[in-house]
Coordinates of N, CA and C in Angstrom, one line a residue:
Chain L
I1 N -47.2 -70.7 -40.3 CA -46.5 -71.9 -40.3 C -45.4 -71.9 -41.4
L2 N -44.2 -72.1 -41.0 CA -43.1 -72.1 -42.0 C -43.1 -73.5 -42.7
N3 N -42.9 -73.5 -44.0 CA -43.0 -74.7 -44.8 C -41.8 -74.7 -45.7
V4 N -41.2 -75.9 -45.8 CA -40.1 -76.1 -46.7 C -40.5 -77.2 -47.6
E5 N -40.5 -76.9 -48.9 CA -40.9 -77.9 -49.9 C -39.7 -78.3 -50.8
Q6 N -39.6 -79.6 -51.0 CA -38.5 -80.1 -51.9 C -39.1 -80.9 -53.0
S7 N -38.5 -80.7 -54.2 CA -39.0 -81.5 -55.4 C -37.8 -81.8 -56.3
P8 N -37.9 -83.0 -57.0 CA -39.0 -84.0 -56.8 C -38.8 -84.8 -55.5
Q9 N -39.8 -85.6 -55.2 CA -39.7 -86.4 -54.0 C -38.7 -87.5 -54.2
S10 N -38.6 -88.0 -55.5 CA -37.6 -89.1 -55.8 C -37.2 -89.0 -57.2
L11 N -36.0 -89.5 -57.5 CA -35.4 -89.4 -58.8 C -34.6 -90.6 -59.1
H12 N -34.7 -91.2 -60.2 CA -33.9 -92.3 -60.6 C -33.1 -91.8 -61.9
V13 N -31.8 -91.9 -61.9 CA -31.0 -91.5 -63.0 C -30.0 -92.6 -63.3
Q14 N -29.4 -92.5 -64.5 CA -28.3 -93.4 -64.9 C -27.0 -92.8 -64.5
E15 N -26.0 -93.6 -64.2 CA -24.7 -93.2 -64.0 C -24.2 -92.2 -65.1
G16 N -23.6 -91.1 -64.7 CA -23.2 -90.2 -65.7 C -24.1 -89.0 -65.9
D17 N -25.4 -89.2 -65.6 CA -26.4 -88.1 -65.8 C -26.1 -87.0 -64.8
S18 N -26.5 -85.8 -65.2 CA -26.5 -84.7 -64.3 C -27.9 -84.5 -63.9
T19 N -28.1 -84.0 -62.6 CA -29.4 -83.8 -62.1 C -29.5 -82.6 -61.2
N20 N -30.7 -82.2 -60.9 CA -30.8 -81.1 -60.0 C -32.2 -81.2 -59.2
F21 N -32.2 -80.7 -58.0 CA -33.3 -80.7 -57.2 C -33.6 -79.3 -56.7
T22 N -34.8 -79.1 -56.2 CA -35.3 -77.8 -55.8 C -35.7 -77.8 -54.3
C23 N -35.3 -76.7 -53.6 CA -35.8 -76.5 -52.2 C -36.5 -75.1 -52.2
S24 N -37.7 -75.1 -51.8 CA -38.5 -73.8 -51.7 C -38.7 -73.5 -50.3
F25 N -38.6 -72.3 -49.9 CA -38.7 -71.8 -48.5 C -39.3 -70.4 -48.5
P26 N -39.8 -70.0 -47.3 CA -40.4 -68.7 -47.2 C -39.3 -67.6 -47.5
S27 N -39.7 -66.6 -48.2 CA -38.7 -65.6 -48.6 C -38.6 -64.5 -47.6
S28 N -39.4 -64.5 -46.5 CA -39.3 -63.5 -45.5 C -38.5 -64.1 -44.3
N29 N -37.8 -63.2 -43.6 CA -37.1 -63.6 -42.4 C -36.0 -64.7 -42.7
F30 N -35.4 -64.6 -43.8 CA -34.4 -65.5 -44.2 C -33.1 -65.3 -43.4
Y31 N -32.5 -66.4 -42.9 CA -31.3 -66.4 -42.2 C -30.2 -67.3 -42.8
A32 N -30.6 -68.5 -43.1 CA -29.7 -69.4 -43.7 C -30.4 -70.6 -44.3
L33 N -29.8 -71.3 -45.3 CA -30.4 -72.4 -45.9 C -29.3 -73.5 -45.9
H34 N -29.7 -74.7 -45.4 CA -28.7 -75.8 -45.2 C -29.1 -76.9 -46.2
W35 N -28.1 -77.6 -46.8 CA -28.3 -78.8 -47.6 C -27.5 -79.9 -46.9
Y36 N -28.1 -81.1 -46.8 CA -27.5 -82.3 -46.2 C -27.7 -83.5 -47.1
R37 N -26.8 -84.4 -47.0 CA -26.9 -85.7 -47.8 C -27.1 -86.8 -46.7
W38 N -28.1 -87.6 -46.9 CA -28.4 -88.7 -45.9 C -28.4 -90.0 -46.6
E39 N -27.4 -90.8 -46.3 CA -27.3 -92.2 -46.9 C -28.0 -93.1 -45.9
T40 N -28.6 -94.1 -46.4 CA -29.3 -95.1 -45.5 C -28.4 -95.6 -44.4
A41 N -28.8 -95.7 -43.2 CA -28.1 -96.2 -42.1 C -26.9 -95.4 -41.7
K42 N -26.8 -94.2 -42.2 CA -25.7 -93.3 -41.8 C -26.3 -92.0 -41.2
S43 N -25.4 -91.1 -40.7 CA -25.9 -89.8 -40.2 C -26.0 -88.9 -41.4
P44 N -26.9 -87.9 -41.3 CA -26.9 -86.9 -42.3 C -25.6 -86.1 -42.3
E45 N -25.2 -85.8 -43.5 CA -23.9 -85.1 -43.6 C -24.1 -83.7 -44.3
A46 N -23.5 -82.7 -43.7 CA -23.7 -81.4 -44.3 C -23.0 -81.2 -45.6
L47 N -23.7 -80.6 -46.5 CA -23.1 -80.2 -47.8 C -22.8 -78.7 -47.9
F48 N -23.8 -77.9 -47.6 CA -23.6 -76.5 -47.7 C -24.5 -75.8 -46.7
V49 N -24.0 -74.6 -46.2 CA -24.8 -73.7 -45.4 C -24.7 -72.4 -46.2
M50 N -25.8 -71.9 -46.7 CA -25.8 -70.7 -47.6 C -26.6 -69.6 -46.9
T51 N -26.0 -68.4 -47.0 CA -26.6 -67.3 -46.3 C -26.9 -66.1 -47.1
L52 N -26.2 -65.9 -48.2 CA -26.4 -64.7 -49.0 C -27.1 -64.9 -50.3
N53 N -28.0 -64.0 -50.7 CA -28.7 -64.1 -51.9 C -27.7 -64.1 -53.1
G54 N -27.9 -65.1 -54.0 CA -27.0 -65.2 -55.1 C -25.8 -66.1 -54.8
D55 N -25.7 -66.6 -53.6 CA -24.6 -67.5 -53.2 C -24.6 -68.7 -54.2
E56 N -23.4 -69.1 -54.5 CA -23.2 -70.3 -55.3 C -22.1 -71.1 -54.5
K57 N -22.3 -72.3 -54.2 CA -21.3 -73.1 -53.5 C -21.0 -74.4 -54.2
K58 N -19.8 -74.9 -54.1 CA -19.5 -76.1 -54.8 C -18.6 -77.0 -54.0
K59 N -18.9 -78.3 -54.1 CA -18.1 -79.3 -53.4 C -17.9 -80.5 -54.3
G60 N -16.8 -80.6 -55.0 CA -16.6 -81.6 -56.0 C -17.6 -81.5 -57.1
R61 N -18.4 -82.6 -57.3 CA -19.4 -82.5 -58.4 C -20.8 -82.0 -58.0
I62 N -20.9 -81.6 -56.8 CA -22.1 -81.0 -56.2 C -22.0 -79.5 -56.1
S63 N -23.0 -78.8 -56.5 CA -23.1 -77.4 -56.3 C -24.5 -76.9 -55.9
A64 N -24.6 -75.7 -55.4 CA -25.9 -75.2 -55.0 C -25.9 -73.7 -55.2
T65 N -27.1 -73.3 -55.5 CA -27.4 -71.8 -55.7 C -28.5 -71.4 -54.8
L66 N -28.6 -70.1 -54.5 CA -29.5 -69.6 -53.5 C -30.2 -68.3 -54.0
N67 N -31.5 -68.3 -54.0 CA -32.2 -67.1 -54.3 C -33.2 -66.8 -53.1
T68 N -32.8 -65.9 -52.3 CA -33.5 -65.6 -51.1 C -34.8 -64.7 -51.3
K69 N -34.7 -64.0 -52.4 CA -35.8 -63.0 -52.7 C -37.0 -63.8 -53.2
E70 N -36.8 -64.9 -54.0 CA -37.9 -65.7 -54.4 C -38.1 -67.0 -53.6
G71 N -37.2 -67.2 -52.7 CA -37.3 -68.3 -51.8 C -37.1 -69.7 -52.4
Y72 N -35.9 -69.9 -53.1 CA -35.6 -71.2 -53.6 C -34.1 -71.4 -53.7
S73 N -33.7 -72.7 -53.6 CA -32.3 -73.1 -53.8 C -32.3 -74.3 -54.6
Y74 N -31.3 -74.4 -55.5 CA -31.1 -75.6 -56.4 C -29.9 -76.3 -55.9
L75 N -29.9 -77.6 -56.0 CA -28.8 -78.4 -55.8 C -28.5 -79.2 -57.1
Y76 N -27.3 -79.1 -57.6 CA -26.9 -79.8 -58.8 C -25.9 -80.9 -58.5
I77 N -26.0 -82.0 -59.2 CA -25.0 -83.0 -59.2 C -24.6 -83.3 -60.6
K78 N -23.3 -83.1 -60.9 CA -22.8 -83.3 -62.3 C -22.3 -84.7 -62.4
G79 N -22.6 -85.4 -63.5 CA -22.1 -86.7 -63.7 C -22.4 -87.7 -62.5
S80 N -23.6 -87.9 -62.2 CA -24.0 -88.7 -61.0 C -23.3 -90.1 -61.0
Q81 N -22.9 -90.5 -59.8 CA -22.3 -91.8 -59.6 C -23.2 -92.6 -58.6
P82 N -23.1 -93.9 -58.7 CA -23.9 -94.7 -57.7 C -23.8 -94.3 -56.3
E83 N -22.5 -93.9 -55.9 CA -22.3 -93.5 -54.5 C -23.0 -92.2 -54.2
D84 N -23.6 -91.5 -55.1 CA -24.4 -90.3 -54.9 C -25.8 -90.7 -54.4
S85 N -26.2 -91.9 -54.5 CA -27.5 -92.4 -54.1 C -27.7 -92.1 -52.6
A86 N -28.7 -91.3 -52.3 CA -29.0 -90.8 -51.0 C -30.2 -90.0 -51.0
T87 N -30.6 -89.6 -49.8 CA -31.7 -88.6 -49.7 C -31.0 -87.2 -49.4
Y88 N -31.4 -86.2 -50.2 CA -30.9 -84.9 -50.1 C -31.9 -84.0 -49.4
L89 N -31.5 -83.5 -48.2 CA -32.4 -82.7 -47.4 C -32.0 -81.2 -47.4
C90 N -33.0 -80.3 -47.4 CA -32.7 -78.9 -47.2 C -33.4 -78.5 -45.9
A91 N -32.8 -77.5 -45.3 CA -33.4 -77.0 -44.0 C -33.3 -75.5 -44.0
F92 N -34.3 -74.8 -43.6 CA -34.4 -73.3 -43.6 C -34.3 -72.8 -42.1
N93 N -33.4 -71.8 -42.0 CA -33.3 -71.2 -40.7 C -33.9 -69.8 -40.8
A94 N -35.0 -69.6 -40.1 CA -35.7 -68.3 -40.2 C -35.0 -67.2 -39.4
G95 N -34.1 -67.6 -38.5 CA -33.3 -66.6 -37.7 C -34.0 -66.1 -36.5
N96 N -35.3 -66.1 -36.4 CA -36.0 -65.6 -35.2 C -35.7 -66.5 -34.0
N97 N -35.6 -67.7 -34.2 CA -35.4 -68.6 -33.1 C -34.3 -69.6 -33.3
R98 N -33.6 -69.4 -34.5 CA -32.4 -70.2 -34.8 C -32.6 -71.7 -34.9
K99 N -33.9 -72.2 -35.1 CA -34.0 -73.6 -35.3 C -34.2 -73.9 -36.8
L100 N -33.9 -75.1 -37.2 CA -34.0 -75.5 -38.6 C -35.4 -76.1 -38.9
I101 N -36.0 -75.7 -40.0 CA -37.2 -76.3 -40.5 C -36.8 -77.1 -41.7
W102 N -37.2 -78.4 -41.7 CA -36.7 -79.3 -42.7 C -37.7 -79.6 -43.8
G103 N -37.2 -79.9 -45.0 CA -38.0 -80.4 -46.1 C -38.1 -81.9 -45.9
L104 N -38.9 -82.5 -46.8 CA -39.1 -84.0 -46.8 C -37.9 -84.7 -47.5
G105 N -37.2 -84.0 -48.3 CA -36.0 -84.6 -49.0 C -36.3 -85.0 -50.4
T106 N -35.3 -85.2 -51.2 CA -35.4 -85.8 -52.5 C -34.5 -87.0 -52.4
S107 N -35.1 -88.2 -52.7 CA -34.4 -89.4 -52.7 C -33.9 -89.7 -54.1
L108 N -32.5 -89.8 -54.2 CA -31.9 -90.0 -55.5 C -31.3 -91.4 -55.6
A109 N -31.6 -92.1 -56.6 CA -31.1 -93.4 -56.9 C -30.3 -93.3 -58.2
V110 N -29.0 -93.7 -58.2 CA -28.2 -93.6 -59.4 C -27.9 -95.1 -59.8
N111 N -28.4 -95.4 -61.0 CA -28.2 -96.8 -61.5 C -26.9 -96.9 -62.2
P112 N -26.1 -98.0 -61.9 CA -24.8 -98.1 -62.6 C -25.0 -98.5 -64.1
Chain B
G1 N -15.3 -82.5 -39.4 CA -16.5 -82.1 -38.6 C -16.6 -82.9 -37.4
A2 N -17.5 -82.6 -36.5 CA -17.7 -83.2 -35.2 C -18.4 -84.6 -35.5
V3 N -18.1 -85.5 -34.5 CA -18.7 -86.8 -34.5 C -19.7 -87.0 -33.4
V4 N -20.9 -87.3 -33.7 CA -21.9 -87.6 -32.7 C -22.3 -89.0 -32.7
S5 N -22.1 -89.7 -31.6 CA -22.4 -91.1 -31.5 C -23.8 -91.3 -30.8
Q6 N -24.7 -91.9 -31.4 CA -26.0 -92.1 -30.8 C -26.3 -93.6 -30.6
H7 N -26.8 -93.9 -29.4 CA -27.1 -95.3 -29.1 C -28.4 -95.4 -28.3
P8 N -29.2 -96.5 -28.5 CA -29.0 -97.5 -29.4 C -29.5 -97.1 -30.8
S9 N -29.1 -97.9 -31.8 CA -29.6 -97.6 -33.2 C -31.0 -98.1 -33.4
R10 N -31.3 -99.2 -32.6 CA -32.6 -99.8 -32.8 C -33.1 -100.3 -31.5
V11 N -34.3 -100.1 -31.1 CA -34.8 -100.7 -29.8 C -36.3 -101.0 -29.9
I12 N -36.6 -102.2 -29.4 CA -38.0 -102.6 -29.3 C -38.3 -102.7 -27.8
C13 N -39.4 -102.0 -27.4 CA -39.7 -102.1 -26.0 C -41.2 -102.4 -25.8
K14 N -41.6 -102.8 -24.6 CA -43.0 -103.1 -24.3 C -43.7 -101.8 -23.9
S15 N -44.9 -101.7 -24.3 CA -45.8 -100.6 -23.9 C -45.7 -100.4 -22.4
G16 N -45.5 -99.1 -22.0 CA -45.5 -98.8 -20.5 C -44.1 -98.7 -20.0
T17 N -43.1 -99.2 -20.7 CA -41.7 -99.1 -20.2 C -41.0 -97.8 -20.7
S18 N -39.9 -97.6 -20.2 CA -39.1 -96.4 -20.6 C -37.9 -96.7 -21.4
V19 N -37.5 -95.9 -22.3 CA -36.3 -96.1 -23.1 C -35.4 -94.9 -23.1
K20 N -34.1 -95.1 -22.9 CA -33.2 -94.0 -22.9 C -32.3 -94.0 -24.2
I21 N -32.2 -92.9 -24.8 CA -31.4 -92.7 -26.0 C -30.3 -91.8 -25.6
E22 N -29.1 -92.2 -26.0 CA -27.9 -91.4 -25.7 C -27.3 -90.8 -26.9
C23 N -26.8 -89.5 -26.8 CA -26.0 -88.9 -27.8 C -24.8 -88.4 -27.2
R24 N -23.7 -88.8 -27.7 CA -22.4 -88.4 -27.2 C -21.6 -87.6 -28.3
S25 N -21.2 -86.4 -28.0 CA -20.4 -85.6 -28.9 C -18.9 -86.0 -28.6
L26 N -18.3 -86.6 -29.6 CA -16.9 -87.2 -29.3 C -15.8 -86.2 -29.4
D27 N -16.0 -85.2 -30.2 CA -14.8 -84.2 -30.4 C -15.3 -82.8 -30.6
F28 N -16.4 -82.5 -29.9 CA -17.1 -81.2 -30.1 C -17.7 -80.9 -28.8
Q29 N -17.6 -79.6 -28.3 CA -18.3 -79.2 -27.1 C -19.7 -78.9 -27.4
A30 N -20.6 -79.8 -27.1 CA -22.0 -79.7 -27.5 C -22.7 -78.9 -26.4
T31 N -22.7 -77.6 -26.5 CA -23.4 -76.8 -25.5 C -24.9 -76.9 -25.8
T32 N -25.3 -77.2 -27.0 CA -26.7 -77.4 -27.4 C -26.9 -78.7 -28.2
M33 N -27.9 -79.4 -27.9 CA -28.3 -80.6 -28.6 C -29.7 -80.5 -29.1
F34 N -30.0 -80.8 -30.3 CA -31.3 -80.7 -30.9 C -31.8 -82.2 -31.0
W35 N -33.0 -82.4 -30.5 CA -33.6 -83.7 -30.6 C -34.8 -83.7 -31.6
Y36 N -34.7 -84.5 -32.6 CA -35.7 -84.6 -33.6 C -36.4 -85.9 -33.6
R37 N -37.6 -85.9 -34.2 CA -38.4 -87.1 -34.4 C -38.9 -87.1 -35.9
Q38 N -38.8 -88.3 -36.5 CA -39.3 -88.4 -37.9 C -40.3 -89.5 -38.0
F39 N -41.5 -89.3 -38.3 CA -42.5 -90.3 -38.6 C -42.4 -90.6 -40.1
P40 N -42.9 -91.8 -40.5 CA -42.8 -92.2 -41.9 C -43.4 -91.2 -42.8
K41 N -42.7 -90.9 -43.9 CA -43.1 -90.0 -44.9 C -43.3 -88.6 -44.4
K42 N -42.7 -88.3 -43.3 CA -42.7 -86.9 -42.8 C -41.3 -86.3 -42.7
S43 N -41.2 -85.0 -42.5 CA -39.9 -84.4 -42.4 C -39.4 -84.5 -40.9
L44 N -38.1 -84.2 -40.7 CA -37.6 -84.2 -39.4 C -38.3 -83.0 -38.6
M45 N -38.8 -83.4 -37.4 CA -39.5 -82.4 -36.6 C -38.8 -82.2 -35.3
L46 N -38.4 -81.0 -35.0 CA -37.7 -80.7 -33.7 C -38.6 -80.9 -32.6
M47 N -38.2 -81.7 -31.6 CA -38.9 -82.0 -30.4 C -38.5 -81.0 -29.3
A48 N -37.2 -80.9 -29.1 CA -36.7 -80.1 -28.0 C -35.3 -79.7 -28.3
T49 N -34.8 -78.7 -27.6 CA -33.5 -78.2 -27.6 C -32.9 -78.3 -26.2
S50 N -31.8 -79.1 -26.1 CA -31.3 -79.2 -24.7 C -30.0 -78.4 -24.6
N51 N -29.8 -77.8 -23.5 CA -28.7 -76.9 -23.3 C -27.9 -77.4 -22.1
E52 N -26.6 -77.5 -22.2 CA -25.8 -78.1 -21.2 C -26.0 -77.3 -19.9
G53 N -26.3 -78.0 -18.8 CA -26.4 -77.4 -17.5 C -27.7 -76.7 -17.2
S54 N -28.7 -76.7 -18.2 CA -29.9 -76.0 -17.9 C -31.1 -76.8 -18.5
K55 N -32.3 -76.4 -18.2 CA -33.5 -77.1 -18.7 C -33.6 -77.0 -20.2
A56 N -34.2 -78.1 -20.7 CA -34.4 -78.2 -22.2 C -35.6 -77.3 -22.5
T57 N -35.6 -76.8 -23.8 CA -36.8 -76.1 -24.3 C -37.5 -77.0 -25.2
Y58 N -38.8 -77.2 -25.0 CA -39.6 -78.1 -25.7 C -40.5 -77.4 -26.8
E59 N -40.7 -78.0 -27.9 CA -41.5 -77.4 -29.0 C -43.0 -77.6 -28.6
Q60 N -43.8 -76.8 -29.2 CA -45.2 -76.9 -28.9 C -45.8 -78.3 -29.2
G61 N -46.5 -78.8 -28.2 CA -47.1 -80.1 -28.5 C -46.3 -81.3 -28.0
V62 N -45.1 -81.0 -27.6 CA -44.2 -82.1 -27.1 C -44.2 -82.1 -25.5
E63 N -44.6 -83.2 -25.0 CA -44.8 -83.3 -23.5 C -43.4 -83.5 -22.8
K64 N -43.1 -82.5 -22.0 CA -41.8 -82.6 -21.3 C -41.7 -83.7 -20.3
D65 N -42.9 -84.0 -19.7 CA -42.8 -85.1 -18.7 C -42.7 -86.5 -19.4
K66 N -43.0 -86.5 -20.6 CA -43.0 -87.8 -21.3 C -41.6 -88.0 -22.0
F67 N -41.1 -86.9 -22.5 CA -39.8 -87.0 -23.2 C -38.8 -86.2 -22.3
L68 N -38.1 -87.0 -21.4 CA -37.2 -86.3 -20.5 C -35.8 -86.2 -21.1
I69 N -35.3 -85.0 -21.0 CA -34.0 -84.7 -21.6 C -33.1 -84.2 -20.5
N70 N -31.9 -84.8 -20.6 CA -30.8 -84.5 -19.6 C -29.6 -84.1 -20.4
H71 N -29.0 -83.0 -20.1 CA -27.8 -82.6 -20.8 C -26.8 -82.1 -19.8
A72 N -26.2 -83.1 -19.0 CA -25.4 -82.7 -17.9 C -24.0 -82.3 -18.2
S73 N -23.5 -82.7 -19.4 CA -22.2 -82.4 -19.7 C -22.1 -81.9 -21.2
L74 N -20.9 -81.4 -21.5 CA -20.7 -81.0 -22.9 C -20.6 -82.1 -23.9
T75 N -20.5 -83.3 -23.4 CA -20.4 -84.5 -24.3 C -21.5 -85.4 -24.3
L76 N -22.5 -85.2 -23.5 CA -23.6 -86.2 -23.4 C -24.9 -85.6 -23.2
S77 N -25.9 -85.9 -24.0 CA -27.3 -85.5 -23.9 C -28.1 -86.8 -24.0
T78 N -29.1 -87.0 -23.2 CA -30.0 -88.1 -23.2 C -31.4 -87.8 -23.4
L79 N -32.2 -88.6 -24.1 CA -33.6 -88.5 -24.2 C -34.2 -89.7 -23.7
T80 N -35.1 -89.6 -22.7 CA -35.8 -90.8 -22.2 C -37.3 -90.7 -22.5
V81 N -37.7 -91.7 -23.2 CA -39.2 -91.8 -23.6 C -39.8 -92.6 -22.4
T82 N -40.6 -91.9 -21.6 CA -41.2 -92.6 -20.5 C -42.6 -93.1 -20.8
S83 N -42.9 -94.2 -20.1 CA -44.2 -94.9 -20.3 C -44.5 -94.9 -21.8
A84 N -43.7 -95.6 -22.6 CA -43.8 -95.5 -24.0 C -45.1 -96.2 -24.5
H85 N -45.7 -95.7 -25.5 CA -46.9 -96.2 -26.1 C -46.6 -96.5 -27.6
P86 N -47.4 -97.4 -28.3 CA -47.1 -97.6 -29.7 C -47.1 -96.4 -30.5
E87 N -47.8 -95.3 -30.2 CA -47.7 -94.1 -31.0 C -46.4 -93.3 -30.9
D88 N -45.6 -93.7 -29.9 CA -44.3 -93.2 -29.8 C -43.3 -93.8 -30.7
S89 N -43.7 -94.9 -31.3 CA -42.8 -95.6 -32.3 C -42.4 -94.6 -33.4
S90 N -41.1 -94.4 -33.6 CA -40.7 -93.4 -34.5 C -39.2 -93.5 -34.6
F91 N -38.6 -92.6 -35.5 CA -37.2 -92.5 -35.6 C -36.8 -91.2 -34.9
Y92 N -35.8 -91.4 -33.9 CA -35.4 -90.2 -33.1 C -33.9 -90.0 -33.5
I93 N -33.6 -88.7 -33.7 CA -32.2 -88.4 -34.0 C -31.8 -87.1 -33.4
C94 N -30.5 -87.1 -33.0 CA -30.0 -85.9 -32.3 C -29.0 -85.1 -33.2
S95 N -28.8 -83.9 -33.0 CA -27.8 -83.1 -33.7 C -27.3 -82.0 -32.8
T96 N -26.1 -81.6 -33.1 CA -25.5 -80.5 -32.4 C -24.8 -79.6 -33.4
G97 N -24.4 -78.4 -33.0 CA -23.7 -77.5 -33.9 C -24.1 -76.1 -33.5
R98 N -23.3 -75.2 -34.1 CA -23.6 -73.8 -33.7 C -24.4 -73.1 -34.8
I99 N -25.7 -73.5 -34.8 CA -26.7 -73.0 -35.8 C -26.7 -71.5 -35.8
K100 N -26.6 -70.9 -34.6 CA -26.7 -69.5 -34.6 C -25.6 -68.8 -35.4
Q101 N -24.5 -69.5 -35.5 CA -23.4 -68.9 -36.2 C -23.4 -69.4 -37.7
N102 N -24.5 -70.0 -38.1 CA -24.7 -70.4 -39.5 C -23.6 -71.4 -39.9
T103 N -23.3 -72.3 -39.0 CA -22.4 -73.4 -39.3 C -23.3 -74.7 -39.4
E104 N -22.7 -75.7 -39.9 CA -23.4 -77.0 -40.1 C -23.8 -77.7 -38.8
A105 N -24.8 -78.5 -39.0 CA -25.3 -79.4 -37.9 C -24.6 -80.7 -38.0
F106 N -24.3 -81.3 -36.9 CA -23.7 -82.7 -36.9 C -24.7 -83.6 -36.2
F107 N -24.9 -84.7 -36.9 CA -26.0 -85.6 -36.5 C -25.5 -86.9 -35.9
G108 N -26.3 -87.5 -35.0 CA -26.1 -88.9 -34.6 C -26.6 -89.8 -35.7
Q109 N -26.6 -91.1 -35.5 CA -27.0 -92.0 -36.5 C -28.5 -92.3 -36.4
G110 N -29.1 -91.9 -35.3 CA -30.6 -92.1 -35.2 C -30.9 -93.3 -34.5
T111 N -32.1 -93.4 -33.9 CA -32.6 -94.5 -33.1 C -34.0 -94.9 -33.6
R112 N -34.2 -96.1 -34.1 CA -35.5 -96.5 -34.5 C -36.2 -97.2 -33.3
L113 N -37.2 -96.5 -32.7 CA -37.9 -97.1 -31.6 C -39.2 -97.7 -32.0
T114 N -39.4 -98.9 -31.6 CA -40.7 -99.6 -31.8 C -41.2 -100.0 -30.5
V115 N -42.4 -99.6 -30.2 CA -43.1 -99.9 -28.9 C -44.2 -100.9 -29.3
V116 N -44.1 -102.1 -28.6 CA -45.1 -103.2 -28.9 C -46.0 -103.4 -27.7

């Protein structure tokens, strides 16, 4: 059974703090790792799709790294803002059947 | 990115009735639509994959006669929960995208179904 773990489950930070979350996934049969941002009452929105070991991707204040050999990805948010408050989901694509296996998410609350 | 419009966002129905959920891809040719279900404090779980013009593929443990999927065009996929029971109460969400090509998924807004 493929399992994707995310930690922490929830996080409360102050505006301006930098923060990071972890996504752990099986290190075998890796095909891709997805990160999404899901605000309440909205659709999940893609942040990154990462495929290569050692990949680093950046979008504004948000960046992500990927280690496929040890099976983890980090998502970093620099200088958190209240509008960053959301649940951050990662999903693992094992490639054998091309479907995404999702983690539970990390719920981030940024206090002004 | 593509826009996927999902309706209704919230529905309450009586036990034994059927509910249809629609997902429309507004600016993307959705040859494939993924239907997920999320129970409280659980992760998104894939129920079925619908393909335009052909039968849907259901995940293990998902009853195809209970969750009817129709994907008759490149812009519309529907999920019908037939003879709904309280245990079907959940959050249902659709997504499309070219996952095989390692591109992002585009999601609908989700439907909160409550069966009373």
